[in-house]
Coordinates of C-alpha atoms in Angstrom, one line a residue:
X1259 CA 171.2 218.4 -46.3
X1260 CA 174.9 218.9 -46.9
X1261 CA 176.5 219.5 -43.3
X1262 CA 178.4 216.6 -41.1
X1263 CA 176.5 215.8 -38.4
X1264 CA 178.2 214.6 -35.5
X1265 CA 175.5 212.8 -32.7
X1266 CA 175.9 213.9 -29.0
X1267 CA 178.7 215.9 -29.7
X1268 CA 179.0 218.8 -32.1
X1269 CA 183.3 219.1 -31.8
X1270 CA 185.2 217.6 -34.2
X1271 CA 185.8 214.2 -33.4
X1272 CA 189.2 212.5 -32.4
X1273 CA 191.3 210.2 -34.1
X1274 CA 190.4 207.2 -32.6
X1275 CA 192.9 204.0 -32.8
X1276 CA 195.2 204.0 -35.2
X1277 CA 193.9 202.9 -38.6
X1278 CA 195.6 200.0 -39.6
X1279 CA 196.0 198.1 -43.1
X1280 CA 193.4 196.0 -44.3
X1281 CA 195.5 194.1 -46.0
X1282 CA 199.1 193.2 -45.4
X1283 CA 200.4 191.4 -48.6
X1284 CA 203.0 189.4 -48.7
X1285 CA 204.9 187.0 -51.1
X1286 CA 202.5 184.1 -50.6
X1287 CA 199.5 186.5 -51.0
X1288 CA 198.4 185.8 -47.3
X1289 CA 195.7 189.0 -46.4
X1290 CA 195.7 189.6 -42.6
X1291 CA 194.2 192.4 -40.5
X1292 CA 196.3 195.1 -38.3
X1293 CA 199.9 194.5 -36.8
X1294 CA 200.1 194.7 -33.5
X1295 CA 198.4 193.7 -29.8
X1296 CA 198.7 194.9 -26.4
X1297 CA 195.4 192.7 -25.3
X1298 CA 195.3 189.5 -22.8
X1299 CA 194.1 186.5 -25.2
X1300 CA 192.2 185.3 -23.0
X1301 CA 190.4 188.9 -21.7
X1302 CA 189.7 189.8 -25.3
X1303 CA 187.8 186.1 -25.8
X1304 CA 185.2 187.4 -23.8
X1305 CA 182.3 188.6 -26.0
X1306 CA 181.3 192.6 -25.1
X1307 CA 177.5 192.9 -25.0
X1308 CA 178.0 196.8 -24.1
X1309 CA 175.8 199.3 -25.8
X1310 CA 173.1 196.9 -26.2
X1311 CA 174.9 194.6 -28.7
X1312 CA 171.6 192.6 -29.9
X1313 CA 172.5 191.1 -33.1
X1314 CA 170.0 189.0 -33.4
X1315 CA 167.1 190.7 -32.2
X1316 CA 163.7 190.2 -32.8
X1317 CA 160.5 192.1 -32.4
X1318 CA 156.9 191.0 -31.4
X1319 CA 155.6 194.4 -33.9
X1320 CA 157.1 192.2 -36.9
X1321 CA 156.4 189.4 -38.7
X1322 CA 159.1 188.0 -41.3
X1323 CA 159.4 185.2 -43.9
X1324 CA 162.2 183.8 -45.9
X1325 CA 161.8 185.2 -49.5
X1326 CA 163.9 184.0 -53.3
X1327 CA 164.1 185.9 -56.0
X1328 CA 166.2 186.0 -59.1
X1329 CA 168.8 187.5 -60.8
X1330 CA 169.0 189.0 -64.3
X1331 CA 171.4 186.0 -64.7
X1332 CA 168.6 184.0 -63.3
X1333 CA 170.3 183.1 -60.0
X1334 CA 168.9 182.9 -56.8
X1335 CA 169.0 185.2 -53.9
X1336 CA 167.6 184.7 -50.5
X1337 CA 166.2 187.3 -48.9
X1338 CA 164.3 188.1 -45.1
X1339 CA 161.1 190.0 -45.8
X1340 CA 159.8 191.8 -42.4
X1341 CA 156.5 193.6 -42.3
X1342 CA 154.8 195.6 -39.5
X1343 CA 152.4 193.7 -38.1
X1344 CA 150.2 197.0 -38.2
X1345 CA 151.2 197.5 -41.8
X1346 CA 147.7 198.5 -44.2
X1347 CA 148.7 195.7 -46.9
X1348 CA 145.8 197.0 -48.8
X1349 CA 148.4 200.2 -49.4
X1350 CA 151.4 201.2 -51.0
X1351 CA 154.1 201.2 -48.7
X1352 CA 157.9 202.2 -48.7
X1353 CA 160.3 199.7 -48.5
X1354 CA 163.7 198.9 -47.6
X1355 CA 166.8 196.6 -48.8
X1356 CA 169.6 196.1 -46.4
X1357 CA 172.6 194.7 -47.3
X1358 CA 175.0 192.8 -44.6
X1359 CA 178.9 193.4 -44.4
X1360 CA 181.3 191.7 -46.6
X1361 CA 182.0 188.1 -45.7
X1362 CA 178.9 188.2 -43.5
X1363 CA 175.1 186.7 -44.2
X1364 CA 171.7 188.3 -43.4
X1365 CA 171.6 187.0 -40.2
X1366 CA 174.8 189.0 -39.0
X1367 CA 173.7 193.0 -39.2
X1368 CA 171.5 192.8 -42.1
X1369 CA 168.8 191.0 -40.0
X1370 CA 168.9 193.6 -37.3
X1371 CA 168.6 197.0 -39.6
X1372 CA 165.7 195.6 -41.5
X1373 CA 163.7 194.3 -38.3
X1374 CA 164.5 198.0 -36.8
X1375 CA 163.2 199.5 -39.9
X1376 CA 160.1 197.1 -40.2
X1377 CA 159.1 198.6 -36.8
X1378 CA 159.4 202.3 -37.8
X1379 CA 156.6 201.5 -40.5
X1380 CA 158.8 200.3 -43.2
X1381 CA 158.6 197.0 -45.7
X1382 CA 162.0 196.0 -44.9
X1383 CA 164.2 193.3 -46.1
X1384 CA 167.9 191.8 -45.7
X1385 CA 169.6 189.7 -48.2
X1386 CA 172.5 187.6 -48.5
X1387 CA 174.9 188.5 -51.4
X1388 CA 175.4 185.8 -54.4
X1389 CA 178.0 183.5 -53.4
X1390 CA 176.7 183.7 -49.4
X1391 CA 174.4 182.5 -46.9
X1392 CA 171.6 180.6 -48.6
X1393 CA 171.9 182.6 -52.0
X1394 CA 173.1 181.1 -54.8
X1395 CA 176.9 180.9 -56.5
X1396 CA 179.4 178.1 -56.6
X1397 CA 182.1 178.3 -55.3
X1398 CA 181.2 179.9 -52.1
X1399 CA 182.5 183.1 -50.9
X1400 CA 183.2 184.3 -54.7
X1401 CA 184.2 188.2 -54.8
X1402 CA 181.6 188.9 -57.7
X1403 CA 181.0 192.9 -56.9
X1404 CA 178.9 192.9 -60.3
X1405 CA 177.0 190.5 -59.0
X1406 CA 176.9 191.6 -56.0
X1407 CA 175.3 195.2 -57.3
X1408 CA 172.7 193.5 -58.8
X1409 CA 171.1 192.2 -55.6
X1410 CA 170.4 194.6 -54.9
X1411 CA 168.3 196.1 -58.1
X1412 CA 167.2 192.3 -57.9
X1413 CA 165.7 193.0 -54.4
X1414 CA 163.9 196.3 -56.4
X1415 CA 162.8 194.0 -58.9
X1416 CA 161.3 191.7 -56.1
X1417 CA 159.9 194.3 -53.7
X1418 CA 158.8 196.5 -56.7
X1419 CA 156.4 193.2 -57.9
X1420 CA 154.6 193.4 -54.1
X1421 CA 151.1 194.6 -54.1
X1422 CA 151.7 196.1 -50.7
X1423 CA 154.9 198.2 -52.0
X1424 CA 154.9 201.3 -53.4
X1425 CA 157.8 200.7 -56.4
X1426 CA 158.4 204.5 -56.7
X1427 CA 159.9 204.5 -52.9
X1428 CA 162.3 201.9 -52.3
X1429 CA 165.8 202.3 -50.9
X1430 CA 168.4 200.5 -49.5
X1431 CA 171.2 200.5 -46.7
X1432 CA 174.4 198.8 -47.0
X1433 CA 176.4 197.7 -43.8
X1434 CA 180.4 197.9 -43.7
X1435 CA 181.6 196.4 -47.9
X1436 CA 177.5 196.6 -49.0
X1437 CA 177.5 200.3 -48.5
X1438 CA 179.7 200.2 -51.6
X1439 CA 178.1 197.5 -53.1
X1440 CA 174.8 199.6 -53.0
X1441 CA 176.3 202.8 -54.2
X1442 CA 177.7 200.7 -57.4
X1443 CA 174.2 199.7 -58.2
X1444 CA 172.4 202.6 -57.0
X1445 CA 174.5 204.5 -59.7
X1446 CA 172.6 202.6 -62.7
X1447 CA 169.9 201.8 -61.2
X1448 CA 167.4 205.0 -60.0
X1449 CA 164.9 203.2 -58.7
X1450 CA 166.9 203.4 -55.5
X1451 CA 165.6 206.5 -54.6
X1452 CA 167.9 206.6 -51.7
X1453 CA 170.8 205.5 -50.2
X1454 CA 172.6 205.1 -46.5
X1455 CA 175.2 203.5 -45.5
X1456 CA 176.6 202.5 -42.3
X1457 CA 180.4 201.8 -41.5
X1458 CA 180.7 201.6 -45.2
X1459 CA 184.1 199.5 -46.5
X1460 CA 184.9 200.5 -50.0
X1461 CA 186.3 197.1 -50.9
X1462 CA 187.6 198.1 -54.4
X1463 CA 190.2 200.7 -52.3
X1464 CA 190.2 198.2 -49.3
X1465 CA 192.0 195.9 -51.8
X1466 CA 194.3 198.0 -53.8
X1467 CA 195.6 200.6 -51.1
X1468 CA 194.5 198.9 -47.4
X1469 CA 193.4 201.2 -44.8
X1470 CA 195.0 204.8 -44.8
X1471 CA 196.6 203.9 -48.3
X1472 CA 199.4 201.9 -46.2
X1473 CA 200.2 199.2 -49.3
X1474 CA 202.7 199.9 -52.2
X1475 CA 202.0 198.8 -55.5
X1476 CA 204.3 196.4 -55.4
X1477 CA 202.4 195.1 -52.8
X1478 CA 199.4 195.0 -54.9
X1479 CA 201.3 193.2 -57.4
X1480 CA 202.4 190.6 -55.4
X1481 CA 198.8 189.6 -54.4
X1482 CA 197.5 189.4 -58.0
X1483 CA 200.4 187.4 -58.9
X1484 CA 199.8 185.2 -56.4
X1485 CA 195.9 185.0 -56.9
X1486 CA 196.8 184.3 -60.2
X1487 CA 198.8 181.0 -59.4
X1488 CA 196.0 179.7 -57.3
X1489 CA 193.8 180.3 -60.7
X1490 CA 196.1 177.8 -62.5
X1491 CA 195.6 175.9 -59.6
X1492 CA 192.3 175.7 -59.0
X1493 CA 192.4 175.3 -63.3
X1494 CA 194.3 172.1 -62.8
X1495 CA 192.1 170.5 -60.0
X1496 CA 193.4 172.1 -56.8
X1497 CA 190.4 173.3 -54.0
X1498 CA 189.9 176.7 -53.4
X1499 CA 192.2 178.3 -50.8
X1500 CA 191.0 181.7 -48.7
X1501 CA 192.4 184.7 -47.0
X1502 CA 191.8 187.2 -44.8
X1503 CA 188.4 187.4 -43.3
X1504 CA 188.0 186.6 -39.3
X1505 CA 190.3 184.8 -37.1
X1506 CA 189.8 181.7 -35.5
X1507 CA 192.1 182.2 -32.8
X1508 CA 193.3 185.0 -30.6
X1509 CA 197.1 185.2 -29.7
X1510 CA 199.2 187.3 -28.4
X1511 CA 199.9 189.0 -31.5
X1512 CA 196.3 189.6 -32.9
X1513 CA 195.6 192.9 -34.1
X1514 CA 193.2 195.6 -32.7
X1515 CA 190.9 195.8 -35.9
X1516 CA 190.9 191.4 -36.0
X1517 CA 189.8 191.7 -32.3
X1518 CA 187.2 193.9 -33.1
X1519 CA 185.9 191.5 -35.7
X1520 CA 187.0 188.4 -33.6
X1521 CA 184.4 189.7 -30.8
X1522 CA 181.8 189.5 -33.0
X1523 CA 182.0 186.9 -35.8
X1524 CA 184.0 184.4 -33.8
X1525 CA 181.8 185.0 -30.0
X1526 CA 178.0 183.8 -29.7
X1527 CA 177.4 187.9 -29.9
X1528 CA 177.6 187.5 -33.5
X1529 CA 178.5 184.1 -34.7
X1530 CA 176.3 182.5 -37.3
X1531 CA 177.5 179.6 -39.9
X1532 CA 175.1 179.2 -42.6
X1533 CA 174.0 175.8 -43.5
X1534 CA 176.8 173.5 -45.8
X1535 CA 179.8 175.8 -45.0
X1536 CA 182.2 175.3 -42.4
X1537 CA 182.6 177.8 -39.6
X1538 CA 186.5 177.9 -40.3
X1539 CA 185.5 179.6 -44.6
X1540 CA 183.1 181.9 -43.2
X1541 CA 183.7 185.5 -43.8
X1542 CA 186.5 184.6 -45.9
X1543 CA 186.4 185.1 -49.3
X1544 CA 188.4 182.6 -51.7
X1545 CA 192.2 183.8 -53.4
X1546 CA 191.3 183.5 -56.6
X1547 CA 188.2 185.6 -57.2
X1548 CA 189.5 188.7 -54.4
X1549 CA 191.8 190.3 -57.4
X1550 CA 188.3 191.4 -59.0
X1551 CA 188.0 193.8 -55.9
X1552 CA 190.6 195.7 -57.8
X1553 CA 188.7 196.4 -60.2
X1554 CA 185.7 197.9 -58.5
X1555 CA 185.8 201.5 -58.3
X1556 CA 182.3 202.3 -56.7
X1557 CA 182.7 205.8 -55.9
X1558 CA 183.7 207.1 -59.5
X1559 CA 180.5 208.5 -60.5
X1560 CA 179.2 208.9 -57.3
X1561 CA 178.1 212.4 -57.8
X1562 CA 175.5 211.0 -61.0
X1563 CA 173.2 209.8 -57.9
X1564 CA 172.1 212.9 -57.1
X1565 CA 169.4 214.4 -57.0
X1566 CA 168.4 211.1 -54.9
X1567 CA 169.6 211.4 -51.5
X1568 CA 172.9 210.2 -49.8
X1569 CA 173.7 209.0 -45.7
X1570 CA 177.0 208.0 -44.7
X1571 CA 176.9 206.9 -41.3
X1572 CA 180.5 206.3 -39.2
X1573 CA 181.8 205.6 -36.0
X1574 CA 184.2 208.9 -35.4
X1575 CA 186.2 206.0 -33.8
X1576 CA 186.2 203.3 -36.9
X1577 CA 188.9 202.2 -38.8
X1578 CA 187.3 202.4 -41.7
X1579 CA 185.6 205.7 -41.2
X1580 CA 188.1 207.1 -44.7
X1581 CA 185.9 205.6 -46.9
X1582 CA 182.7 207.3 -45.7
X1583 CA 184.4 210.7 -45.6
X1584 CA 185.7 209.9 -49.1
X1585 CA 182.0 208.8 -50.4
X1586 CA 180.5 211.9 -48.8
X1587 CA 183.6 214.1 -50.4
X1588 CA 182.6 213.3 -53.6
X1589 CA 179.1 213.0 -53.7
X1590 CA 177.0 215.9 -54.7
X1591 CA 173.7 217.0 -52.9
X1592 CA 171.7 216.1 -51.1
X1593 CA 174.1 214.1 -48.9
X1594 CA 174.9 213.9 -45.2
X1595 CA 177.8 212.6 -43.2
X1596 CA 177.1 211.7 -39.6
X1597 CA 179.8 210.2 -37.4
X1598 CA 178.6 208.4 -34.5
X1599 CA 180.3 209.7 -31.2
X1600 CA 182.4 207.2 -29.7
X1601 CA 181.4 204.1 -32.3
X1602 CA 184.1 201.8 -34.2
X1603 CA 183.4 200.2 -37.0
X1604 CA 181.9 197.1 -35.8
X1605 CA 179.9 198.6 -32.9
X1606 CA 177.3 199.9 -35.7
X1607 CA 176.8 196.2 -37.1
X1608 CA 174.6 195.5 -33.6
X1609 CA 174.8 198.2 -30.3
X1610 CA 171.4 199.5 -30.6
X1611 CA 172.2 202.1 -28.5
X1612 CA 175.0 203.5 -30.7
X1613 CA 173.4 202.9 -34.1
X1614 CA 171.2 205.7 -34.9
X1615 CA 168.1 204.4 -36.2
X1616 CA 166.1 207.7 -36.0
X1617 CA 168.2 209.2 -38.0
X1618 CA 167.8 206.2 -40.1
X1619 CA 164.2 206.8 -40.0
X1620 CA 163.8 210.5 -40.8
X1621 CA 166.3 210.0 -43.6
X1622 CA 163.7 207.5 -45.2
X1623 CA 160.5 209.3 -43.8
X1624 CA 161.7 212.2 -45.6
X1625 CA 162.8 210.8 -48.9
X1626 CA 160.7 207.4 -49.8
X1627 CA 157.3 209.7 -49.9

């Protein structure tokens, strides 16, 4: 299992728009998406519910329950455990974690995967990282990718302690930043016995080089510098101040990549705000904690998964679609890349007709026994 796959199309695939930076740094450490905009405002306010965009869909063949669990640092984590409704609880079934993007919750994405799964015949269940949704952390929307790992072998520990779960086959699937959040933990935990990803954002490289490695050092610099200020700050009484993340408001002047995101964390195709946080901090993480991103390095080591099994799945339009080719670069076998034909990054988090859950299904068929 060590060729690129490309569905509906075996060419090699285009371009796609031009990948802009993640992060444009400036002086006041201000993160924003993309530069420029040739969209109406007004058209691109219009939510797209092509492709089947069903983000919070929901199946009569599955029941699910809100679950907690805790931490090794004895903090909770709320979870969505979905169960086939023909599931034989008397055996010992596979199960599945799925992880939501970065500066999402379970409902956005996460939700969606592990219903989809739960009706292929798999224990499935979503999560919302520490620091989001209804998982523990104060402040909210901390960068903690440590503690954002262990979820995940936290969600082992949980599913692992079900009579109906087998413990030897459990794996996981991170969505957009939790497909490197899930390869960090998956590298010291092997009781993941495998691992797919889907339109996976290597926040540690996100952070320090932006898309397409388009931010200077001195960039970089100027952003911890500035993080750093807010930490005296925040030391000395101030409230927590955030970046990047979503837009509120479409202009003239908003990016490509924000619209993308706009259309769905901003429009009711998408749009969740989780209990006690305002809709103007979601998916923004705060200043002073988003210098730890710099730190995280989740593909070094990547290769030390194998033998347990690797899926990177990518839009062969995403903006993001570097850091799956990077993971799958430098993972050793078994792995597979497969680029979705004519998907950007966002259109995997919810068009069910892009997002290929067979091949989501065969992958775990075939390697959680």
């Amino acid at each position: 299992m060590t060729d690129e796959t490309y569905l509906d199309d075996l060419k090699t695939p285009t371009t796609g728009i031009d990948r802009r930076n993640l992060l444009k740094m400036t002086g006041a450490g201000v993160a924003a998406l993309g530069t420029i905009s040739i969209f109406d405002t007004m058209t691109a306010k219009a939510q797209d519910m092509s492709n089947g965009a069903s983000n919070f869909y929901t199946s009569d063949r599955v029941t699910s329950q809100k679950v907690t669990f805790k931490t090794q640092y004895q903090t909770a984590v709320a979870g969505n455990l979905f169960l086939p409704k023909d599931m034989d609880q008397a055996a010992k079934n596979p199960a599945i974690i799925v992880g939501h993007p970065m500066g999402a919750v379970k409902e956005q994405s996460a939700n969606l995967y592990a219903t989809k799964m739960a009706e292929q015949g798999f224990v499935a269940m979503s999560i919302d990282l520490p620091f989001w949704g209804e998982s523990e952390g104060q402040p909210r929307n901390v960068v903690s990718p440590e503690a954002y790992a262990e979820a995940f072998s936290a969600g082992v520990d949980f599913l692992g302690s079900q009579p109906f779960v087998d413990r030897q086959n459990i794996g996981a699937i991170g969505v957009c930043g939790s497909g490197s959040f899930v390869i960090s933990a998956a590298k010291i935990d092997p009781r993941i016995k495998a691992v797919a990803t889907v339109s996976m954002y290597d926040m540690g490289a996100a952070f320090r080089d932006a898309l397409n490695k388009s931010q200077t050092v001195e960039q970089r610099k100027a952003f911890i510098a500035t993080a750093a200020e807010q930490r005296w700050a925040e030391a000395d009484g101030a409230g927590i101040q955030h970046i990047g993340g979503t837009t509120l408001e479409l202009t003239a002047e908003t990016d490509p990549i924000q619209r993308e995101f706009y259309d769905f964390y901003r429009t009711p195709r998408g749009e969740f705000t989780p209990a006690g946080v305002t809709r103007e901090t979601t998916t923004k993480p705060s200043l002073s904690s988003s210098v730890k991103f710099m730190n995280f390095y989740p593909f070094n080591d990547i290769e030390t998964i194998s033998p347990r099994p690797m899926l990177f799945i990518s839009g062969d339009q995403a903006h993001s679609k570097e850091f799956s080719q990077e993971a799958y670069n430098r993972a050793s076998e078994p792995k597979e890349l497969v680029w979705v034909k004519g998907a950007g990054h966002v259109d995997l988090y919810d068009r069910v007709d892009l997002i290929p859950f067979d091949k989501l299904k065969g992958f775990f068929d075939q390697h959680l026994a």
